[in-house]
Coordinates of C-alpha atoms and ligand atoms in Angstrom, one line a residue:
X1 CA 0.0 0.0 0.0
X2 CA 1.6 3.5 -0.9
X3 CA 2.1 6.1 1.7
X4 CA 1.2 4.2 5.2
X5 CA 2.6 7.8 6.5
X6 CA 0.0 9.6 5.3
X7 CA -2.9 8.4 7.6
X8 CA -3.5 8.8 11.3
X9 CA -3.1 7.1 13.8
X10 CA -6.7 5.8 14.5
X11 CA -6.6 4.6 10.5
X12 CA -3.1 2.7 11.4
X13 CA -4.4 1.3 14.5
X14 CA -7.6 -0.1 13.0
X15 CA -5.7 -1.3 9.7
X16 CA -3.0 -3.5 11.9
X17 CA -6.4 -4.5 13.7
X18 CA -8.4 -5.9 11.4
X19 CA -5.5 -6.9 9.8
X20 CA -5.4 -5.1 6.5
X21 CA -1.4 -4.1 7.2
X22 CA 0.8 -5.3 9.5
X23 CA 2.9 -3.1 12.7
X24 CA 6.1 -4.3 10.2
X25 CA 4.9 -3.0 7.0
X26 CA 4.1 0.4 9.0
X27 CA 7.3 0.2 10.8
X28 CA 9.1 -0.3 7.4
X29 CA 7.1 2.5 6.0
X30 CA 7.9 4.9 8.6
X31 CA 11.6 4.3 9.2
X32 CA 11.8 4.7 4.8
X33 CA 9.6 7.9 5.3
X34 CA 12.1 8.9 8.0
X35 CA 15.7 7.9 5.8
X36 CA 13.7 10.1 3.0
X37 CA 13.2 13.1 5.0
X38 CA 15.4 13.5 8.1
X39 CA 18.4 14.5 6.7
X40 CA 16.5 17.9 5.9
X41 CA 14.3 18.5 9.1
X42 CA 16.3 16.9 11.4
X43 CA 13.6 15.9 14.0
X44 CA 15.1 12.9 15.9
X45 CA 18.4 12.5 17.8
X46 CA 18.4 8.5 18.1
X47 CA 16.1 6.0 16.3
X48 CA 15.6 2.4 18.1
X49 CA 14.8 0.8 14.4
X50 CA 16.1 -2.8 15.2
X51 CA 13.7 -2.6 19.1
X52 CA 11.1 -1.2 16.8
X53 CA 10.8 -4.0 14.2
X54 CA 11.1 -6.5 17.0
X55 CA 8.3 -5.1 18.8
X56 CA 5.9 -4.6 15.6
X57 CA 6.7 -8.4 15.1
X58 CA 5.3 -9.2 18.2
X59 CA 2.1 -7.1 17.5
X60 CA 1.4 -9.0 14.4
X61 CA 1.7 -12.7 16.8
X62 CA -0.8 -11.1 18.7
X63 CA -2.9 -9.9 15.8
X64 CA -2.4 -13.5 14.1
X65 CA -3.4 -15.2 17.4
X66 CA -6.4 -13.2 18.0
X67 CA -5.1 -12.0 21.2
X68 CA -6.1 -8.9 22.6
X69 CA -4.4 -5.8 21.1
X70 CA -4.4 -1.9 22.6
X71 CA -5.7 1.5 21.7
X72 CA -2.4 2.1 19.9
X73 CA -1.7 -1.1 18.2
X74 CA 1.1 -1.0 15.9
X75 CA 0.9 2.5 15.9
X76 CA 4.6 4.1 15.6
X77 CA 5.4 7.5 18.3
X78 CA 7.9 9.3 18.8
X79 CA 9.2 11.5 22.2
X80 CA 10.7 14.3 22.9
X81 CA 14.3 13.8 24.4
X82 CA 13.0 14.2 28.1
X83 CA 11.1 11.4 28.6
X84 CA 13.2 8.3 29.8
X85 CA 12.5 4.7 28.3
X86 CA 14.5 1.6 29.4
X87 CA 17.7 1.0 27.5
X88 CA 17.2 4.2 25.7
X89 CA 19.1 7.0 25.2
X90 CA 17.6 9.8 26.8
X91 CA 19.8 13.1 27.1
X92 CA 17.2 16.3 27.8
X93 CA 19.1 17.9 24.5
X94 CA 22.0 18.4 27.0
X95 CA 25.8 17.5 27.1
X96 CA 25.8 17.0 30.7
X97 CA 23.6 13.7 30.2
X98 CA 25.2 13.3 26.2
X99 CA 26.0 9.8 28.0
X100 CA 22.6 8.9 29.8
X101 CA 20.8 5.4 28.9
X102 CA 17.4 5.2 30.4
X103 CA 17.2 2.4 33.2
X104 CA 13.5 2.7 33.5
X105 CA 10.5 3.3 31.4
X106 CA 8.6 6.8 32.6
X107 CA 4.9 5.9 32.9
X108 CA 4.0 7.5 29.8
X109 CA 6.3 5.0 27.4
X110 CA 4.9 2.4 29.6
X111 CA 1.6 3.2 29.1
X112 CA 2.3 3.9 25.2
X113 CA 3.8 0.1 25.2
X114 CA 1.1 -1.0 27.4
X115 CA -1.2 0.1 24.5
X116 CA 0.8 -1.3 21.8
X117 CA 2.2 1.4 20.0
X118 CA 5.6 1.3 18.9
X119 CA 8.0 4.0 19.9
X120 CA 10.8 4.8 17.2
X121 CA 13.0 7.0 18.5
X122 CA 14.2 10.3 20.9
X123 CA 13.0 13.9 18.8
X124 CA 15.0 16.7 19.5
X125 CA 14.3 19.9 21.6
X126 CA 15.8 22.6 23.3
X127 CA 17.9 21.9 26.3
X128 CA 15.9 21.1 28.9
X129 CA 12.8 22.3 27.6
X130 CA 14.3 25.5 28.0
X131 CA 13.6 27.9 24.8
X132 CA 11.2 28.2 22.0
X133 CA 13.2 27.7 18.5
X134 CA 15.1 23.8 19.7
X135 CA 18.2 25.8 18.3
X136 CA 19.7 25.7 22.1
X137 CA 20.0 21.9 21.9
X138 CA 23.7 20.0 22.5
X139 CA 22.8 18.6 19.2
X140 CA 24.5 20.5 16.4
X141 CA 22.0 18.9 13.7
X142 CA 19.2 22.0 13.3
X143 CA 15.8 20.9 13.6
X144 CA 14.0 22.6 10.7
X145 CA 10.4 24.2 10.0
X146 CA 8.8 21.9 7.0
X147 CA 6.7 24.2 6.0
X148 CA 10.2 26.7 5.6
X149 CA 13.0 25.3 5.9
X150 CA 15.0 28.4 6.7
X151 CA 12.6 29.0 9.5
X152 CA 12.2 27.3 13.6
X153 CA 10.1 25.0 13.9
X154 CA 9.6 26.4 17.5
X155 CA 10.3 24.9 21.3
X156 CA 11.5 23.6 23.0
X157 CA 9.2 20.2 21.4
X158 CA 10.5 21.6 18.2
X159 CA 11.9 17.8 16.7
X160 CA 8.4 16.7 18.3
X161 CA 6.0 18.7 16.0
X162 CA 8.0 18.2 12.7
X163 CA 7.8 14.4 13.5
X164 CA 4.2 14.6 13.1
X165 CA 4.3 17.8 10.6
X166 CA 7.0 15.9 8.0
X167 CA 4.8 12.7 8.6
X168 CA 7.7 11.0 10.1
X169 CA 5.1 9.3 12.9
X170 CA 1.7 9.9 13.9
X171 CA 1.6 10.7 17.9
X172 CA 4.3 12.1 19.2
X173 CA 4.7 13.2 22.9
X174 CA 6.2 16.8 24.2
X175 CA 6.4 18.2 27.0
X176 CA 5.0 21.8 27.7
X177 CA 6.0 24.3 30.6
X178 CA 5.3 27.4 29.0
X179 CA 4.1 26.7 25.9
X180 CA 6.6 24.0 24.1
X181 CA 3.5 21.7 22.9
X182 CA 1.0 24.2 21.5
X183 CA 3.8 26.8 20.2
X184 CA 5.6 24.4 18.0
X185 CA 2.1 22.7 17.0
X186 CA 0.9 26.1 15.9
X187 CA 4.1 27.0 14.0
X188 CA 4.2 23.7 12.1
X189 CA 0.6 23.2 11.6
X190 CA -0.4 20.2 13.7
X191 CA -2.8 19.7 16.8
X192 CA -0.7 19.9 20.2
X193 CA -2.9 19.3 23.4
X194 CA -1.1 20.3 27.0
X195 CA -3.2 18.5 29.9
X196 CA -4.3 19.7 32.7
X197 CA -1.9 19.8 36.0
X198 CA -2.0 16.5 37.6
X199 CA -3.7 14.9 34.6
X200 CA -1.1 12.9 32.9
X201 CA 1.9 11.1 34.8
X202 CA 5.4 13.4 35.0
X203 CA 7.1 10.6 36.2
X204 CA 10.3 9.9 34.6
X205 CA 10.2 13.1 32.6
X206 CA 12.9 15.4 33.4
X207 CA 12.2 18.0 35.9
X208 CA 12.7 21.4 33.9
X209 CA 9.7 23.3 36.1
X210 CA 7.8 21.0 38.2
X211 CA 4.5 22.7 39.0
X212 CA 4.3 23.7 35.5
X213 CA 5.9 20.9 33.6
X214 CA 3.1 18.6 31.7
X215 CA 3.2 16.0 29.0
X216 CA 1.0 16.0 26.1
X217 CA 0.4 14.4 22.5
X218 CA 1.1 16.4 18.7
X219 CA -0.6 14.8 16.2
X220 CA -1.9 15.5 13.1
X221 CA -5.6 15.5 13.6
X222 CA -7.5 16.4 17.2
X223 CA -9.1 12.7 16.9
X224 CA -6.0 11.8 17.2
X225 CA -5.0 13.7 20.4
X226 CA -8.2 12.0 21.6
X227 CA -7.1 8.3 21.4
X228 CA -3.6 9.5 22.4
X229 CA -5.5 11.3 25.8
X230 CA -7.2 7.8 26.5
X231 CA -4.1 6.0 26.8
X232 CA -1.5 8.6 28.5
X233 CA -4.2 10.3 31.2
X234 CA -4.8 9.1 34.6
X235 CA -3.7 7.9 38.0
X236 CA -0.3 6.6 38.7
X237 CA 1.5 6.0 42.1
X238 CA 4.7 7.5 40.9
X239 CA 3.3 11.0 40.6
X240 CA 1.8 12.2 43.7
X241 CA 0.6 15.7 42.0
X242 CA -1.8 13.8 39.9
X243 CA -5.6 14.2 40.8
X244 CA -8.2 11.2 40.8
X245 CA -10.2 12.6 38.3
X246 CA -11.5 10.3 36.2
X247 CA -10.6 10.0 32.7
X248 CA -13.6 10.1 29.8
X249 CA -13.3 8.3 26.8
X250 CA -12.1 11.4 24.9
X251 CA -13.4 9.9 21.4
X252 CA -16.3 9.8 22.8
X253 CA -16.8 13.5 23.6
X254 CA -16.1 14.5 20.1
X255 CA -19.6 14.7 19.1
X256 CA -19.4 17.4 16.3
X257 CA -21.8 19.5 18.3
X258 CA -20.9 22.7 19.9
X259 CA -24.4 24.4 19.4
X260 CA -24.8 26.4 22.5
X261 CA -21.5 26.5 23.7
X262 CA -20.4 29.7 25.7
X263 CA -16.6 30.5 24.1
X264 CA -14.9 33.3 26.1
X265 CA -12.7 35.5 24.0
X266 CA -10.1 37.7 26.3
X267 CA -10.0 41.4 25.3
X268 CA -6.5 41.1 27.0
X269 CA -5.3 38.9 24.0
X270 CA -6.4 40.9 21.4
X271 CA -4.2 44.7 22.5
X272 CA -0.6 44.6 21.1
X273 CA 2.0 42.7 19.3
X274 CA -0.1 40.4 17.3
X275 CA 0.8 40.6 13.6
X276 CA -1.8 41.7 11.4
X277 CA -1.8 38.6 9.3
X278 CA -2.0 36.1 12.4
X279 CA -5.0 38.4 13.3
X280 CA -6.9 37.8 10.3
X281 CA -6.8 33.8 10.2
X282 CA -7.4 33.9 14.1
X283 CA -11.0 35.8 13.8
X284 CA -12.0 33.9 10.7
X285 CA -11.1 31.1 12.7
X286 CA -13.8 33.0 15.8
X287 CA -16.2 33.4 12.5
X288 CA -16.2 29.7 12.3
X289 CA -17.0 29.0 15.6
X290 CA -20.0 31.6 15.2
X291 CA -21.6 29.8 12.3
X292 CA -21.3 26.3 14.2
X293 CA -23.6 27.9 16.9
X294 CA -21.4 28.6 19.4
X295 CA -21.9 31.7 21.6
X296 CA -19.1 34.4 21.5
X297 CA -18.6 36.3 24.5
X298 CA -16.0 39.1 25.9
X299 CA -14.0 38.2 28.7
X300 CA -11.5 39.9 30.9
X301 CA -8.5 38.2 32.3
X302 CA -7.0 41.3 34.0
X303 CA -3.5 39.6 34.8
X304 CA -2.6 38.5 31.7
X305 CA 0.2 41.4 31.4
X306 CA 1.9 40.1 34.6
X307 CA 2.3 36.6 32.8
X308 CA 5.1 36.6 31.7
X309 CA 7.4 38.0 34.4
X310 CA 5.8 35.7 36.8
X311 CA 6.8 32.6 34.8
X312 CA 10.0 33.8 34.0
X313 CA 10.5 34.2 37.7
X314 CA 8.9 31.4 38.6
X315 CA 10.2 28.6 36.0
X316 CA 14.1 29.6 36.1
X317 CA 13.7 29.4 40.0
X318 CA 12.5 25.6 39.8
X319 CA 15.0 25.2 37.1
X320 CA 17.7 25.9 39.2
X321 CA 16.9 23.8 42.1
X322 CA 15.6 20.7 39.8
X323 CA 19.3 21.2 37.6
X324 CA 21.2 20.4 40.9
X325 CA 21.2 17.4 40.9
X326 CA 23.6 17.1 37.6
X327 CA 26.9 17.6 39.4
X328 CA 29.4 15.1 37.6
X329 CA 29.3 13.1 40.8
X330 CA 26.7 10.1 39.9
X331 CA 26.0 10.3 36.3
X332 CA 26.2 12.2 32.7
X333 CA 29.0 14.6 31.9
X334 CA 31.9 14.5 34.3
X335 CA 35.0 16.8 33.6
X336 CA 38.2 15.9 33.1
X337 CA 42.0 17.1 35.1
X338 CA 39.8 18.2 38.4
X339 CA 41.9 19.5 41.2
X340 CA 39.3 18.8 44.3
X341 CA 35.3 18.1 44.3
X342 CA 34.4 21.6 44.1
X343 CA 36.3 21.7 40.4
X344 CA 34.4 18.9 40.0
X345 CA 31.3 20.6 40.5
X346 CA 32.2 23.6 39.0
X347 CA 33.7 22.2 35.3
X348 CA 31.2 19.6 35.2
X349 CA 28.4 22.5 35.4
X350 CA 30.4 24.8 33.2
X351 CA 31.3 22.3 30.3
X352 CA 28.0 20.3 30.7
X353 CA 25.4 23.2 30.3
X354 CA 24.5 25.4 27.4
X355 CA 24.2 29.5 27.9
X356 CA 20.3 29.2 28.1
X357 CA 20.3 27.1 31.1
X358 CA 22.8 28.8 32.5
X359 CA 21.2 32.5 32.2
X360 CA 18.1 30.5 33.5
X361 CA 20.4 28.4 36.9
X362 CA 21.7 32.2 37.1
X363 CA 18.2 33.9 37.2
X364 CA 16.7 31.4 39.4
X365 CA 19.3 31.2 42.0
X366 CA 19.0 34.8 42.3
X367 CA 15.1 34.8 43.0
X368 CA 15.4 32.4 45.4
X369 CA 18.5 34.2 47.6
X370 CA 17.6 35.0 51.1
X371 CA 17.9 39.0 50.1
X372 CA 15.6 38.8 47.2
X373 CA 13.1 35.7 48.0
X374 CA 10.5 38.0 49.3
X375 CA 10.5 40.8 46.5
X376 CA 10.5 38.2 43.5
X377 CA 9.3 34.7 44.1
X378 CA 7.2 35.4 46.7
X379 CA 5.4 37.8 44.6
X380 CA 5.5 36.1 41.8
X381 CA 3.6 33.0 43.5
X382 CA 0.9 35.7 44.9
X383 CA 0.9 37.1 40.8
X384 CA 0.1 33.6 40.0
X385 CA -2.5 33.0 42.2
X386 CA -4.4 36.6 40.4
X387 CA -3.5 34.9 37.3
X388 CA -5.3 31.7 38.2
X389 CA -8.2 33.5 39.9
X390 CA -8.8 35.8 36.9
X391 CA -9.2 31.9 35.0
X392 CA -11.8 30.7 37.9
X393 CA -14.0 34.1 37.1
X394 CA -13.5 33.8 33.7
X395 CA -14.7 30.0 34.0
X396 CA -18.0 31.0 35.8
X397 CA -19.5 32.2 32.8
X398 CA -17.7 30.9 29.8
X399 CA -17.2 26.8 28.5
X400 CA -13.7 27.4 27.2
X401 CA -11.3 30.6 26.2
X402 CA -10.9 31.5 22.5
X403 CA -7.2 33.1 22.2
X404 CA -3.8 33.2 19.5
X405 CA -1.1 31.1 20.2
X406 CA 1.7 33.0 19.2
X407 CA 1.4 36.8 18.2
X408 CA 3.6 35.8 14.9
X409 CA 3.8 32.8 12.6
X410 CA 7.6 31.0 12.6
X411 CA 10.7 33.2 12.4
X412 CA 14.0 33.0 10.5
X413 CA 16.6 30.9 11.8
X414 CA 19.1 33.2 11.3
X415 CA 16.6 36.1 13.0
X416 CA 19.1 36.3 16.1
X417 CA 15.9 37.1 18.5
X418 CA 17.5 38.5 22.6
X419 CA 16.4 35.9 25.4
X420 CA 14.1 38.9 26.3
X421 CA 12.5 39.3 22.3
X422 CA 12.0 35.6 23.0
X423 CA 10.5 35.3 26.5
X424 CA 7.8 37.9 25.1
X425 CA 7.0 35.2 22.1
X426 CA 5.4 33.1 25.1
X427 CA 2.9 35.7 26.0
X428 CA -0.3 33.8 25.0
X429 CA 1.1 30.2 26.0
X430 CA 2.1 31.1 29.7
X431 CA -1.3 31.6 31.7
X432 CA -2.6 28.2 31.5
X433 CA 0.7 26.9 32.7
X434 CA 0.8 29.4 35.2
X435 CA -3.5 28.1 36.2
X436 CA -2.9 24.7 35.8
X437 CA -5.4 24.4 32.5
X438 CA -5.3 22.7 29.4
X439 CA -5.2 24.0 26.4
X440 CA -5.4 22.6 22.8
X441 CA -3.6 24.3 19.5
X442 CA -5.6 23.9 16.4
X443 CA -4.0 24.5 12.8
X444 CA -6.6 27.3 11.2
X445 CA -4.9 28.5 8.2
X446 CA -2.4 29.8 6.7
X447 CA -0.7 33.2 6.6
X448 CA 1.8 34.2 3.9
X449 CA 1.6 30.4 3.7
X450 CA 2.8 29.5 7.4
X451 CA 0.7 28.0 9.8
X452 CA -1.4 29.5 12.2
X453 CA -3.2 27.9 15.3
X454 CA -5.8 29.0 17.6
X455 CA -5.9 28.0 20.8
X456 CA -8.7 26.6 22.9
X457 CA -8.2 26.5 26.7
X458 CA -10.7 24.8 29.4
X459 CA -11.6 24.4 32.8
X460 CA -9.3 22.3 34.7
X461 CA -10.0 18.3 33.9
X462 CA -12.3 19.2 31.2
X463 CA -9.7 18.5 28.2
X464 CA -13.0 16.6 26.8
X465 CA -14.4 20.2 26.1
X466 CA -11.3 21.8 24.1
X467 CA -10.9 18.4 22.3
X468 CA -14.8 18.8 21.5
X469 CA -14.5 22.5 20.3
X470 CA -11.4 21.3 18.4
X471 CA -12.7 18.8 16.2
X472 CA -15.7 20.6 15.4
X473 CA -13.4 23.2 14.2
X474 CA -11.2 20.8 12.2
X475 CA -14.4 19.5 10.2
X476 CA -16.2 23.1 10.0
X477 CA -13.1 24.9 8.5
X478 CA -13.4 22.6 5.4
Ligands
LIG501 N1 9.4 29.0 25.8 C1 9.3 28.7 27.2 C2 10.6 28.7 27.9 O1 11.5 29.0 27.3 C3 8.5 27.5 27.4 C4 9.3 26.2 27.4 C5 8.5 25.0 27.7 O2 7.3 25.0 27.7 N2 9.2 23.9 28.0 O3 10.7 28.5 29.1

């Protein structure tokens, strides 16, 4: 059959099912479709081919022996660098763990293997999750925009999003802190879905931010995202911030019908900064919504402005605490001609960590110093707390939020942004990291021919109402 990479996942899943292709043919597909394009984008850092076929074998045993097969049967997924999987190597984009082999599975890969899917290899990112473009990753390959491919493909799940935008693979899993799932989705056209706080397992995902850090799915269609929710949400005894919520059958909420529904749009979003052009496909994309009978109303979210210097407080300060623990002394990156421990310590750090995480270790360790605790973290924690309340009012009223995901469509490469120009790209992301809520980014056009999302965000645990709103969109735009 010609191009097995074309479909989606649910069409893979059901064809290895009922047996009209087999987990090897779409393996073999795949890894050709990979050979064919990679050299170009660049989206993976290490491929497990040989595991992979060995795996997709076993699948079509299981399919040939009637046997009871998983929501993701045969299904091939890829994961961002972060996410450790037994015998795997798993570096966080980072010199300091250039070494590291995963010695356990984080519950997410078990739960993907659990469901049958077959994971094919590590995607690349920015190092640890720290940036928006994946150009600060150890890696000197540069992971490339397929839509452009002189532009980012954004961050940090940059290698993530052109997995499933270059049809490489057809779930792939990010991680999002401030943005890094539904700002690369947007900027390379696919569907990117960060899950409520305490929805989806963290646990062997490498700590970048920990009250902000969440896993979620890209993938090319928001059915998609669906199945992918059904398998990777829920409780796990690892993770003690998850909540014991239970998990809907997310296929099942996509009904179509959104007749009724109240969708808040914040005047906040709307001010400055947003180009022109990414303005236009975003209120078609409101248009859209209008004409499938949803309700349109004005919100306020009065602390959106404070946003971003709260998280960029906030995050480094986690960063620098969770980054101490990579010190040369137990594993990844040790330095070589050390005089004591402390020049252990100190080249290890030095040589082992890229500029970004440094200015972040830096910016952190400086917000959490006895002098200046009270002026900025402090604050910042009582900023996020208006941040999350201005959400809970909002919520009152409206179903789900209606906003941009990035004021502009994917940069140059060689457009040498400041940390500062780049923090400020995060502006529409950052809130619903900062609340704890999901949010979905939905492709809804193009601009100058690069893709624009929009992005849907709900009430926390409701992911079934964004994915709802999603897929309605996806089949109304048409
Ligand atoms: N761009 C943001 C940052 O640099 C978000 C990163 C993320 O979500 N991992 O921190």
């Amino acid at each position: 059959m010609e191009n097995i990479y074309k479909l989606t996942a649910l069409e893979i899943r059901d064809k290895v099912v009922t047996g009209q292709l087999t987990a090897e043919e779409v393996v073999n597909a795949i890894f050709k479709r990979i050979e064919d394009t990679d050299n170009e984008i660049g989206s993976f850092v290490s491929l497990r081919k040989e595991k992979a076929l060995e795996e997709a074998k076993l699948i079509d045993l299981k399919v040939k022996n009637g046997d009871k097969l998983g929501a993701l049967a045969g299904v091939p997924v890829s994961i961002k660098d972060n996410m450790v999987s037994v015998g795997d190597l798993t570096t966080g984009a980072s010199k300091i763990l250039n070494n590291y082999i995963g010695i356990y599975d984080a519950t997410v890969v078990e739960k993907l293997k659990a469901a049958d899917a077959i994971i094919i290899g590590k995607t690349n990112m920015d190092e640890f999750a720290m940036g928006s473009t994946t150009t600060t990753s150890c890696y000197e390959k540069v992971t490339k925009n397929p839509w452009d491919l002189e532009r980012v493909p954004g961050g940090s799940s940059g290698g993530a999003a052109t997995s499933v935008a270059a049809e490489q693979c057809f779930i792939s899993l990010g991680s999002d802190t401030g943005g890094s799932i539904r700002q690369p989705a947007s900027f390379c056209g696919v569907v990117g879905l960060k899950p409520t706080y305490g929805r989806v397992s963290r646990y062997g995902l490498m700590a970048f931010a920990s009250s902000l850090d969440q896993i979620g799915p890209f993938t090319k269609t928001v059915k998609d995202a669906a199945l992918a929710m059904n398998v990777i949400a829920g409780m796990d005894e690892f993770d003690a911030t998850l909540e014991d919520v239970k998990v809907p059958n997310y296929l099942e909420s996509l009904t179509g019908d959104i007749k009724g529904m109240k969708i808040g749009v914040p005047k906040e979003y709307f001010i400055e900064g947003i180009r022109p052009e990414v303005r236009d496909v975003v209120e078609r994309a409101l248009e859209t919504f209008r004409t499938l009978g949803a309700e349109i109303v004005e919100i306020s979210l009065p602390h959106t402005k404070y946003a971003v210097p709260t998280y960029y407080v906030l995050a480094p300060a986690e960063a620098s605490s969770n980054l101490a623990r990579y010190d040369g002394v137990r594993y990844g990156y040790r330095a070589e001609n050390l005089k004591d421990i402390n020049d252990l310590y100190v080249k290890s750090r030095s040589e082992g960590f890229g500029d970004e995480v440094k200015r972040r270790i830096m910016i952190g360790t400086y917000v959490l110093s006895a002098g200046f605790f009270d002026a900025y973290f402090k604050k910042a924690q009582k900023v996020r707390r208006l941040i999350k309340n201005d959400f809970d009012v909002a919520f009152e009223n409206v179903d789900i939020i209606f906003t941009p995901v990035t004021p502009s469509t994917a940069f140059r490469i060689d457009e040498k942004k400041s940390p500062v120009e780049l923090y400020l790209e995060d502006i529409f992301t950052i809130s619903a990291n900062l609340a704890g809520i999901p949010g979905i980014s939905v492709p809804a056009g193009l601009a100058n021919g690069l893709p624009v999302g929009i992005q849907l965000l709900g009430k926390p645990f409701r992911e079934e109402d964004i994915l709802r709103a999603g897929d309605a969109f996806e089949k109304g735009r048409f």
